[in-house]
Coordinates of C-alpha atoms and ligand atoms in Angstrom, one line a residue:
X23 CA -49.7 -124.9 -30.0
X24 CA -46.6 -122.5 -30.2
X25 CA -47.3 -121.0 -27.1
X26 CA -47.9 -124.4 -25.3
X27 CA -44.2 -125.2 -27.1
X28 CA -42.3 -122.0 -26.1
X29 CA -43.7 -122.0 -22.5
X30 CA -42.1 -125.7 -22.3
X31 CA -39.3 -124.6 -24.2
X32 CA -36.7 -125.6 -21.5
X33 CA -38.7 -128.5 -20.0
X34 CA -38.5 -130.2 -23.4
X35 CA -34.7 -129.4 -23.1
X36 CA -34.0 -130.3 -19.6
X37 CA -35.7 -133.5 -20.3
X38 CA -33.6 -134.6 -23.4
X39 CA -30.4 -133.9 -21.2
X40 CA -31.7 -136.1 -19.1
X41 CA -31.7 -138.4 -21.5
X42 CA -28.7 -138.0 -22.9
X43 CA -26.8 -138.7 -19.6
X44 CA -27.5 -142.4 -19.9
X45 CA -25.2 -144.0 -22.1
X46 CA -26.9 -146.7 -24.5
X47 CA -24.3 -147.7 -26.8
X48 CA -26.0 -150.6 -28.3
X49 CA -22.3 -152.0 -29.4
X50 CA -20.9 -152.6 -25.8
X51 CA -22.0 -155.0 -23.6
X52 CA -20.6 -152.8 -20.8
X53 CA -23.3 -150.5 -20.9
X54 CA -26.2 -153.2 -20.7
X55 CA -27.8 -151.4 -17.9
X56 CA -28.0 -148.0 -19.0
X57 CA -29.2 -149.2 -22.8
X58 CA -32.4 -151.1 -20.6
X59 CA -32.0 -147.8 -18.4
X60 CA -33.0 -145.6 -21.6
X61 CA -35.8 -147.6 -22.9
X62 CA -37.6 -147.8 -19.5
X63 CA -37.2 -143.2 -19.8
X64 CA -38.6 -143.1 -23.1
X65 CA -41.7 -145.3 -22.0
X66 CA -42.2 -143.4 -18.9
X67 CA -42.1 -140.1 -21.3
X68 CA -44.2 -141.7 -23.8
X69 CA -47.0 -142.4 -21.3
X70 CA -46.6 -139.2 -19.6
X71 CA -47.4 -137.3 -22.8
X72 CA -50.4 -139.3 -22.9
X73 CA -49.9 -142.9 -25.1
X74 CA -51.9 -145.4 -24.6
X75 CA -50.6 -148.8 -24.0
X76 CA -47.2 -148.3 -23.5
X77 CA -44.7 -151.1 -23.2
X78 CA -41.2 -152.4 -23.3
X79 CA -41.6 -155.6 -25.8
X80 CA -38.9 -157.9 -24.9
X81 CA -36.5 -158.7 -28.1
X82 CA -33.5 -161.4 -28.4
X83 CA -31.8 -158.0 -28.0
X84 CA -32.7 -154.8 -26.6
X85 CA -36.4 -154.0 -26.0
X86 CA -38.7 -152.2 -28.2
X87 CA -40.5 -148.9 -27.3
X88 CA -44.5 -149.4 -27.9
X89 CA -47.1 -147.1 -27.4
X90 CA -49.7 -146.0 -28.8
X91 CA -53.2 -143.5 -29.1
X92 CA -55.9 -144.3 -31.3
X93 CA -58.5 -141.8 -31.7
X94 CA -60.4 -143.5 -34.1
X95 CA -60.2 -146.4 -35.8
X96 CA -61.5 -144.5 -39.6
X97 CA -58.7 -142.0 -39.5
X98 CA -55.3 -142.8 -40.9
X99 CA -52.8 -143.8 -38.2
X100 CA -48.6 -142.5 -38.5
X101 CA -46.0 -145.0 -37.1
X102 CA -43.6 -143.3 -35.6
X103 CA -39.9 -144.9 -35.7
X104 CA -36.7 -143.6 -34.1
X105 CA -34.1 -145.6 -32.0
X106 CA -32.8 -144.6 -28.0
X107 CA -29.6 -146.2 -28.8
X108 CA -26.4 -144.1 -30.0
X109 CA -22.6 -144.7 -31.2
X110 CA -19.9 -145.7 -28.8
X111 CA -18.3 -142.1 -27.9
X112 CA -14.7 -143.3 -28.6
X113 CA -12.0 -141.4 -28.9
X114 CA -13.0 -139.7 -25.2
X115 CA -9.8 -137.8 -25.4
X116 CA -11.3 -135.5 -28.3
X117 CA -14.4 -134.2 -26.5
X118 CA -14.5 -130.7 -25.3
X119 CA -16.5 -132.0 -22.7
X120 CA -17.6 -135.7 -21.8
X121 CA -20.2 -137.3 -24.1
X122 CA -21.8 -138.4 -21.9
X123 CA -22.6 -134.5 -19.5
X124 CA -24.7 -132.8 -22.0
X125 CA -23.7 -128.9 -22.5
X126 CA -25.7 -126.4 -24.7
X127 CA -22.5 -124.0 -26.1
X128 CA -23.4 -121.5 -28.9
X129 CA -27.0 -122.6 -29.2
X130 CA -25.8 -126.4 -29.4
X131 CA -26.9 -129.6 -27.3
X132 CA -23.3 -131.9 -27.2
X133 CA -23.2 -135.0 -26.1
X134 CA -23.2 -138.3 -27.5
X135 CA -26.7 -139.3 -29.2
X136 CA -27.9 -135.5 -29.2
X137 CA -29.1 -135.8 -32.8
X138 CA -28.5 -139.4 -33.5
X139 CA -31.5 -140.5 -32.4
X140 CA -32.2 -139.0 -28.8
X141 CA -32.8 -135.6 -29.9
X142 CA -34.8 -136.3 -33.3
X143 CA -36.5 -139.0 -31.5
X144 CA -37.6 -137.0 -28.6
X145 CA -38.9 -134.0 -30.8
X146 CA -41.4 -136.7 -31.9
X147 CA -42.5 -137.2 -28.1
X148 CA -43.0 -133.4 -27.0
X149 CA -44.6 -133.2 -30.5
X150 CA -47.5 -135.8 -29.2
X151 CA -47.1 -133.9 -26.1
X152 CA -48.1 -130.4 -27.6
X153 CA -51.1 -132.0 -29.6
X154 CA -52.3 -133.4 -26.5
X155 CA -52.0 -130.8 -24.8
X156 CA -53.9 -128.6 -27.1
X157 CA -56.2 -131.2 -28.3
X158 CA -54.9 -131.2 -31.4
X159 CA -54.0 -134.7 -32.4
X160 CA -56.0 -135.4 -35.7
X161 CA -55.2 -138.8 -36.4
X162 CA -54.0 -142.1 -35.0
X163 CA -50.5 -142.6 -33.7
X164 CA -48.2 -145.2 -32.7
X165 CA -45.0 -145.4 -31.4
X166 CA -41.7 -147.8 -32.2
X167 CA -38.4 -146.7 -30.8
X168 CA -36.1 -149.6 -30.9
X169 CA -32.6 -150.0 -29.1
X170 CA -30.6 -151.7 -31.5
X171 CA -30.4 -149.6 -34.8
X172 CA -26.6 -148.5 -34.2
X173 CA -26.0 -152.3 -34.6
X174 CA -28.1 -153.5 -37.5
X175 CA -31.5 -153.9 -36.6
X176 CA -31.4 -157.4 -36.7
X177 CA -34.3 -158.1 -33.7
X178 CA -36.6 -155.1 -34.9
X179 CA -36.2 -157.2 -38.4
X180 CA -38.0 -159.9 -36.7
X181 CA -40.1 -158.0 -34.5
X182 CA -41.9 -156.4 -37.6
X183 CA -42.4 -159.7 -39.3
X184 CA -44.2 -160.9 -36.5
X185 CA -46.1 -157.8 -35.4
X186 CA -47.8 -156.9 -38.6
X187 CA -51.5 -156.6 -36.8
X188 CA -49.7 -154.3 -33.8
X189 CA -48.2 -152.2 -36.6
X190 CA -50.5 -151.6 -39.0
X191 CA -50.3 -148.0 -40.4
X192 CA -50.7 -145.7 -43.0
X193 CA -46.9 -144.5 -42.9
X194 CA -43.7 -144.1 -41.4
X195 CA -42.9 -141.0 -39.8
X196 CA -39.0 -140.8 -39.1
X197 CA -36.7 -138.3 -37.8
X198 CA -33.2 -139.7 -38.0
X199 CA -31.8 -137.6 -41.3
X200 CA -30.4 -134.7 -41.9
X201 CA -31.3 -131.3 -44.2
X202 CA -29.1 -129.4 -46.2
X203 CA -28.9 -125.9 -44.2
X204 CA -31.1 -124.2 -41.5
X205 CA -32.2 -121.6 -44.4
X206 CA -32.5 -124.7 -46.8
X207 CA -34.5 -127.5 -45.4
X208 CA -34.8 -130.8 -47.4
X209 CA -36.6 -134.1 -47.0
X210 CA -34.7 -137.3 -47.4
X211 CA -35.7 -139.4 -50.2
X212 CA -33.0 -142.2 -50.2
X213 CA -31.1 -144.2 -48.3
X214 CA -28.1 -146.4 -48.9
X215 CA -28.0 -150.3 -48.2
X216 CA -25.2 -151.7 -46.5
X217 CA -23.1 -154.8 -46.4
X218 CA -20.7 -155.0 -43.1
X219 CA -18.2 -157.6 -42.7
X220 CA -15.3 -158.2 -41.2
X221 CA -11.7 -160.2 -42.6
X222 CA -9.2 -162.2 -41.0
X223 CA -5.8 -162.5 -42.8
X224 CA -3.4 -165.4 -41.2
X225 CA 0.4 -165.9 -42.2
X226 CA 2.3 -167.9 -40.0
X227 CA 1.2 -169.7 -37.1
X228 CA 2.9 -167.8 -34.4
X229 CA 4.8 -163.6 -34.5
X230 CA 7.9 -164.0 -35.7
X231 CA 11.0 -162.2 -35.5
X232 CA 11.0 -159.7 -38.5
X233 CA 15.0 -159.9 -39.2
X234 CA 14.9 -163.9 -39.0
X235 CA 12.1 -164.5 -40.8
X236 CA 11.3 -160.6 -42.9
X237 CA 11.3 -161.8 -46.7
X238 CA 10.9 -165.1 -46.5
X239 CA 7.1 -165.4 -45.4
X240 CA 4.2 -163.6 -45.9
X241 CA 3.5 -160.3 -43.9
X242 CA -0.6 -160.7 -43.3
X243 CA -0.3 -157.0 -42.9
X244 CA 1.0 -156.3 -46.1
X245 CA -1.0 -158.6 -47.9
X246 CA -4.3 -157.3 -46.0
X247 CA -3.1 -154.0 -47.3
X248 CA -2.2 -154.9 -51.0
X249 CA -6.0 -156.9 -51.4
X250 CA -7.4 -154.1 -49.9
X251 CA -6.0 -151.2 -51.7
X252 CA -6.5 -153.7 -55.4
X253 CA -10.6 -153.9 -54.6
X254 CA -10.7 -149.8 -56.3
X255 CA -9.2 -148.9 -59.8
X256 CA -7.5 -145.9 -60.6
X257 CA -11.0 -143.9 -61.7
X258 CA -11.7 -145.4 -57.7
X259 CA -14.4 -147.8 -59.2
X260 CA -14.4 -150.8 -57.4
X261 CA -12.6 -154.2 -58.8
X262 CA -15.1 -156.9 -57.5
X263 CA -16.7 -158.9 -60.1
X264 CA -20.2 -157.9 -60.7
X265 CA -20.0 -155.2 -58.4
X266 CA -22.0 -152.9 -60.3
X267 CA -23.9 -155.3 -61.7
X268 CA -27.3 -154.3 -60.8
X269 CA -26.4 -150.6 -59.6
X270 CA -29.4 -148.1 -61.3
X271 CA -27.9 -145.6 -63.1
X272 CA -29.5 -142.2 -62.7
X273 CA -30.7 -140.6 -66.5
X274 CA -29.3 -137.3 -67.4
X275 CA -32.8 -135.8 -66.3
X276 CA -32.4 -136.6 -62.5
X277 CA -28.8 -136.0 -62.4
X278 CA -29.6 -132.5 -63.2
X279 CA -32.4 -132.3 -61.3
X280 CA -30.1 -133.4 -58.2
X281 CA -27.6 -130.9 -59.3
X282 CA -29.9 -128.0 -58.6
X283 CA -29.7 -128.8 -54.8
X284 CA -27.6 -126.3 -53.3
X285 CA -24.0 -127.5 -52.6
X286 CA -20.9 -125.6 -52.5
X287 CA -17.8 -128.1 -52.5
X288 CA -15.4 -125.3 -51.2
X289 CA -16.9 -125.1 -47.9
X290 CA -17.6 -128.7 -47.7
X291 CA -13.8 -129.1 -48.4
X292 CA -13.3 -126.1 -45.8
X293 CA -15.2 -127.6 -43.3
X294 CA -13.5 -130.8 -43.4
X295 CA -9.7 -129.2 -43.6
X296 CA -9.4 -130.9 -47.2
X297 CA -7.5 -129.6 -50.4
X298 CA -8.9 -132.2 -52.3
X299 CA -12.2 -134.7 -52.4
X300 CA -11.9 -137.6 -53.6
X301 CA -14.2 -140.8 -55.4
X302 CA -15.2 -142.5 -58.4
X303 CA -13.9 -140.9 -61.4
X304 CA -17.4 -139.2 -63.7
X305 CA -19.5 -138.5 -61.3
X306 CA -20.3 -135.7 -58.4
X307 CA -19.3 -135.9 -54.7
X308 CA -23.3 -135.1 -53.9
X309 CA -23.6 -138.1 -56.3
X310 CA -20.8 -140.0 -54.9
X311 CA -22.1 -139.8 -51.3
X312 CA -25.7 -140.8 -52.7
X313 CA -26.4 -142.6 -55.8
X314 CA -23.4 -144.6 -56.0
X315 CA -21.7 -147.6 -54.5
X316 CA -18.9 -147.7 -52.0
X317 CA -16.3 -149.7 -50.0
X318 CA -14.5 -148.0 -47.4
X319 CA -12.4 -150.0 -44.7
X320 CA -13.4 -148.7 -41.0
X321 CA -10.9 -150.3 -38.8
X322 CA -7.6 -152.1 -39.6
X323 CA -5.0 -153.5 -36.9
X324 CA -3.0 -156.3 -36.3
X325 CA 1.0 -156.9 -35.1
X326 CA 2.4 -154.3 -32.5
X327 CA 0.6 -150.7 -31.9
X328 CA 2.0 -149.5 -28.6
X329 CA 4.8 -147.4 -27.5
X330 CA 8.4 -147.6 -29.2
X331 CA 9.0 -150.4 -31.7
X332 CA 8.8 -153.9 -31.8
X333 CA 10.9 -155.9 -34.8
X334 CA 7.8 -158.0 -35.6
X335 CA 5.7 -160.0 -38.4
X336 CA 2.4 -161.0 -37.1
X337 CA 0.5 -163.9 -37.6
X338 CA -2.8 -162.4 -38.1
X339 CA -4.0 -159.1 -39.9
X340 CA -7.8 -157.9 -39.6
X341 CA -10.3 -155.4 -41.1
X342 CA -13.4 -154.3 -41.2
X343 CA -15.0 -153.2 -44.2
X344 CA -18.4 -151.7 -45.2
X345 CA -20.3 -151.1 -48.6
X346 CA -22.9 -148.6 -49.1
X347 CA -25.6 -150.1 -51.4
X348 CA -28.0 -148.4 -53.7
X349 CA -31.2 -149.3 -55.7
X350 CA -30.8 -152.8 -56.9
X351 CA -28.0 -154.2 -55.2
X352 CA -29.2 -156.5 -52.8
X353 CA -26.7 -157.0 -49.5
X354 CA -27.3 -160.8 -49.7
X355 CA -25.4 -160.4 -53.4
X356 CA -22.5 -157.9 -52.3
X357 CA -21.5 -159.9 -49.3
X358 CA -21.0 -162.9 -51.6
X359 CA -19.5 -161.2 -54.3
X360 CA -17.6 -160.1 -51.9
X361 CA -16.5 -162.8 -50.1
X362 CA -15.7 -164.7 -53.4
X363 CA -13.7 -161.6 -54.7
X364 CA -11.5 -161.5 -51.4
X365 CA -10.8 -165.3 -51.4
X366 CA -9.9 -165.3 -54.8
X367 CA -7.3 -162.8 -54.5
X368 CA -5.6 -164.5 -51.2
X369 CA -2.0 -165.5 -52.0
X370 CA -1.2 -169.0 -51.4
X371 CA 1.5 -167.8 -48.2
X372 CA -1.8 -167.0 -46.1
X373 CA -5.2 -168.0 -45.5
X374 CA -8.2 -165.8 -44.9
X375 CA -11.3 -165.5 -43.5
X376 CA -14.6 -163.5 -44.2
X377 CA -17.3 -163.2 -41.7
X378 CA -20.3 -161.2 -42.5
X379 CA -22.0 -158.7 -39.7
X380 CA -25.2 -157.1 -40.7
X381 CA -26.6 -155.6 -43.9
X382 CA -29.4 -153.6 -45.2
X383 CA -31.0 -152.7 -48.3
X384 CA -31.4 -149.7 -50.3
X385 CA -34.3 -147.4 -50.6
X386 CA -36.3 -144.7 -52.4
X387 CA -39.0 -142.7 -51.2
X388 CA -41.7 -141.3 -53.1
X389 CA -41.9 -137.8 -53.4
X390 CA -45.4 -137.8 -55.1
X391 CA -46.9 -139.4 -51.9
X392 CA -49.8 -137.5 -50.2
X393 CA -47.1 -137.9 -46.8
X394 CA -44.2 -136.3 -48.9
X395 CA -46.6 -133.4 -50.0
X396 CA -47.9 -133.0 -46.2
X397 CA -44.6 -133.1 -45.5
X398 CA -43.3 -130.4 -47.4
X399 CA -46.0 -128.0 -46.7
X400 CA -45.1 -128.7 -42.7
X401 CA -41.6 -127.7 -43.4
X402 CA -42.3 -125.1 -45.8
X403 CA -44.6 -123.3 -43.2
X404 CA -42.0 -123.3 -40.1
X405 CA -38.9 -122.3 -42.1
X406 CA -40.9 -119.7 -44.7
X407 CA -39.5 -121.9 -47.9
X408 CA -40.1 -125.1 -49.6
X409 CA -37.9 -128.2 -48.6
X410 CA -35.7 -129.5 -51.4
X411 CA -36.0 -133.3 -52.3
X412 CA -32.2 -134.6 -51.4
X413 CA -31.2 -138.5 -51.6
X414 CA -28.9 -139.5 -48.6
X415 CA -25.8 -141.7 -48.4
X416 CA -26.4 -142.9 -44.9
X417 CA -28.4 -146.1 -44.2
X418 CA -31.3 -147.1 -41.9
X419 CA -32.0 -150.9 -42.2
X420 CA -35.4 -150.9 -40.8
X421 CA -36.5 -148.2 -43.6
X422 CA -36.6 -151.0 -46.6
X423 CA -38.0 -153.7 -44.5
X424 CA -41.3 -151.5 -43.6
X425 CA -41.8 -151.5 -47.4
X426 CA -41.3 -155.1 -48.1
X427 CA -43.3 -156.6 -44.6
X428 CA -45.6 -154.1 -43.9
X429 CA -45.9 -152.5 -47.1
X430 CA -45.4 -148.9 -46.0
X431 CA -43.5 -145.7 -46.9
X432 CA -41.8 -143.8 -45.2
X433 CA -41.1 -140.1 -44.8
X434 CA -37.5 -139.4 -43.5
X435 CA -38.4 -136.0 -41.9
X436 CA -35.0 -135.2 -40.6
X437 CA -33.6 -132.1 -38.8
X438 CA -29.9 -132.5 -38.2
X439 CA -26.9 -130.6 -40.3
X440 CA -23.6 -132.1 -41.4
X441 CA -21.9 -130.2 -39.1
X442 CA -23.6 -131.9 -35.9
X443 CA -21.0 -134.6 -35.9
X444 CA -23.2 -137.8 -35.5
X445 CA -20.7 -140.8 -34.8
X446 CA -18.3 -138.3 -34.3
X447 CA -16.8 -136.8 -31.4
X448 CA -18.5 -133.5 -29.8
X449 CA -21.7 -134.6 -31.5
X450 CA -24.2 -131.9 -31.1
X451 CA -28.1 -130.4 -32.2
X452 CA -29.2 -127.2 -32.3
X453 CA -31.8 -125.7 -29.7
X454 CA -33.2 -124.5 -32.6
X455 CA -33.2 -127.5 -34.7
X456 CA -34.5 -129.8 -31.8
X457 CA -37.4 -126.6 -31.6
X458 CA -38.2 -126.2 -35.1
X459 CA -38.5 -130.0 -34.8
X460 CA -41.4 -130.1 -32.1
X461 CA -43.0 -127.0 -33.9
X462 CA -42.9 -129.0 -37.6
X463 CA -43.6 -132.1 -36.7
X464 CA -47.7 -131.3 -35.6
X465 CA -47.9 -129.2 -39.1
X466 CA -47.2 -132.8 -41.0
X467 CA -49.7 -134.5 -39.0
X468 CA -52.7 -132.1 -39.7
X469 CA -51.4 -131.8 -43.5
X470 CA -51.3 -135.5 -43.4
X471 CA -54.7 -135.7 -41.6
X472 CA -56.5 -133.5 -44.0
X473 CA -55.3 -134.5 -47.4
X474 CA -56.1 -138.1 -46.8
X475 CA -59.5 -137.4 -46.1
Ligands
BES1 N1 -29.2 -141.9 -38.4 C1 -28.2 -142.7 -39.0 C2 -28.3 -142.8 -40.5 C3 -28.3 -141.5 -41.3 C4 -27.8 -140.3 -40.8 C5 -29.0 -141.5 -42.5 C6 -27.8 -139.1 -41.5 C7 -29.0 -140.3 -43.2 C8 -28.4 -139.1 -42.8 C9 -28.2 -144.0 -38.4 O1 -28.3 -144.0 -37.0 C10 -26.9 -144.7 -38.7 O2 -25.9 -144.3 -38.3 N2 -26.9 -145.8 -39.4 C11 -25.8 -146.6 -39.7 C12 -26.2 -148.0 -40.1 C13 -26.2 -149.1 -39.1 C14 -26.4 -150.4 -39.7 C15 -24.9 -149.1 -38.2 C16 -24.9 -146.0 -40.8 O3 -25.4 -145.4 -41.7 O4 -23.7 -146.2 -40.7
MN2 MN1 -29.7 -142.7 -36.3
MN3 MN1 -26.2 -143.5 -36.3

């Protein structure tokens, strides 16, 4: 099989660039055409590396990517899930080059949606390719590559609870994670919930003129900004009632087992131009970014942001705001907490309004799982040294909904690094990441094959 993957090397490339030069941002309605545009090239590439049944199932969104090859109905069957969709490339200014033009600099794919999803999604395709190729495949396969992860999942949500039949499986194979270091390859175990809304402060009914009226009424702006900066404490724990109500808190024993995973806060400071991290007061930023709660605010605006000054109180002030979830909050509980918590602390002098966007739950993975272990040995046999168990803060809606409708784990097998920028600009994957991808991936699914048996 290595041969067949290093004499295709720059195929496999060439083809992911091609990819990469349609723009699916799932967010914008703008690019409509190229996100249908992207899920018609991944079904053409799914069929031309040999699935079976291949088809674009029609969503109240964007469609779904099916395909499938069954080699036999006994043997255990992977579901593959990864998403064509990416993050809207804004700011365009601070791209080296357009996100859009795909480059490889210093060993490095960049463009928007290199690693998040396009490039760990299509090491999943070549890596069906090569088993085909080299007769190889030693179980049952199928294939769900959805359009609309970037935006909450909400139609693949449906789609599974309606297509329990077409997606039965053993497990959930997913790239779309990262690993600590090329030398130190780990396996996702965790992923945080989330709760995504959006708030609407209103003073008076129309701008006003800040010397006329500056004093005398409410500033929406200052008042979004004073609720907002009262929802964290001074050890930066979170103020809303109940909050933490149902958080799991870690015993000493995992907490030092998590320790053991190499970090070095220096260079992650380093990288990151920081003199200082920062979050909840007791507990590690590997913990912080993992096993604990958060509320961040991702956008604010409101009154007048262009050139020069403008004397000016506005009438409205907005926000959005996200919480990262972990094991047993529930997204249906935060929002409402939430929700309660921010209209409680309104002032008379404006009104507001809270309007919830999507959510997710939490998740664990087993590590004692006979996928895990085929897992491991994949990774540990392309990269020479056993993959570290590390839990993640980022979140995948989809991942806690295969456990609860189709009753399914899932192995997070990711292969992008911290410093490939997803969501940021000059996002980028390594040649050799996206290769050590296609070579892995195969070793899981004969691992996988042969200790189910
Ligand atoms: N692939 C990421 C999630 C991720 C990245 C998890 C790295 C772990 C490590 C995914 O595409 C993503 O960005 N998810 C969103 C959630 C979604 C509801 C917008 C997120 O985490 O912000
Ligand atoms: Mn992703
Ligand atoms: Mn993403």
């Amino acid at each position: 099989m290595n041969q067949y993957i290093s004499d295709n090397k720059d195929r496999f490339i060439n083809e992911l660039m091609d990819m990469l030069r349609i723009p699916s941002v799932s967010a914008d309605p703008k690019f409509k055409q190229d996100v249908l545009r992207t899920a018609e090239y991944v079904a053409q590439k799914l069929t031309e590396a040999g699935a079976d049944n291949v088809e674009l199932c029609e969503t109240g969104g964007y469609p779904i990517v099916y395909g499938d090859k069954i080699i036999d109905p006994a043997l255990p069957t992977v579901l593959v899930y990864g998403h064509y969709d990416v993050q809207p490339a804004d700011p365009y200014e601070l791209w080296h080059s357009p996100p859009f033009e795909p480059v490889i600099k210093d060993g490095k794919i960049y463009a928007r949606g290199a690693c998040d999803d396009k490039g760990q999604m299509y090491m999943h395709v070549k890596a069906f390719e090569v088993m085909m190729q080299n007769n190889a495949l030693p179980c049952n396969v199928k294939f769900m590559i959805e359009g609309e992860e970037e935006v909450g999942s909400e139609n693949l949500a449906t789609f599974v609870k309606g297509n329990k039949t077409k997606l039965a499986a053993d497990v959930i194979l997913i790239s779309d994670t990262g690993m600590l270091g090329n030398d130190t390859p780990s396996i996702t175990t965790g992923l945080r919930g989330m709760s995504y809304l959006e708030v609407e402060v209103t003073g008076p009914n129309r701008d006003l003129h800040s010397g006329l009226y500056g004093g005398a009424v409410a500033n929406p702006i200052n008042i979004l900004c004073q609720m907002i900066a009262s929802m964290h404490d001074e050890n930066n724990h979170i103020t809303i009632p109940g909050f933490y109500d149902n958080v799991q808190e870690l015993s000493q024993e995992e907490r030092a087992e998590m320790a053991r995973a190499p970090f070095d806060l220096e260079k992650y400071k380093q990288a990151l131009d920081l003199t200082d991290v920062h979050g909840e007061a007791g507990y590690t930023t590997m913990e912080r970014n993992s096993i604990r709660p958060t509320l961040d605010v991702n956008g604010i605006w409101g009154g007048y942001t262009g050139e020069g000054a403008k004397t000016v109180i506005p009438s409205k002030a907005f926000a959005k705001i996200s919480m990262r979830l972990v094991p047993n909050q529930t997204s249906a509980e935060i929002t409402e907490k939430f929700q309660k918590h921010f209209e409680s602390i309104a002032p008379k002098s404006v009104r507001v309004l809270v309007k919830p966007h999507h959510g997710g739950e939490p998740v664990v993975t087993p590590t004692n799982s006979v996928a895990y272990q085929a897992a491991a040995r994949a990774y540990e046999t392309t990269f020479g040294v056993k993959p570290v168990p590390v839990r993640s803060g980022g979140s995948i809606p989809i991942v806690a909904m295969f456990k609860s409708e189709l009753g399914l784990d899932s192995v997070l097998m990711g292969f992008g690094l911290d410093s490939d920028a997803i969501h940021s600009p000059n996002e980028s994957f390594g040649v050799f990441n996206f290769m050590k991808g296609i070579e892995t991936i195969p070793m899981f699914y004969q691992y996988y094959a042969e200790m189910s048996k």
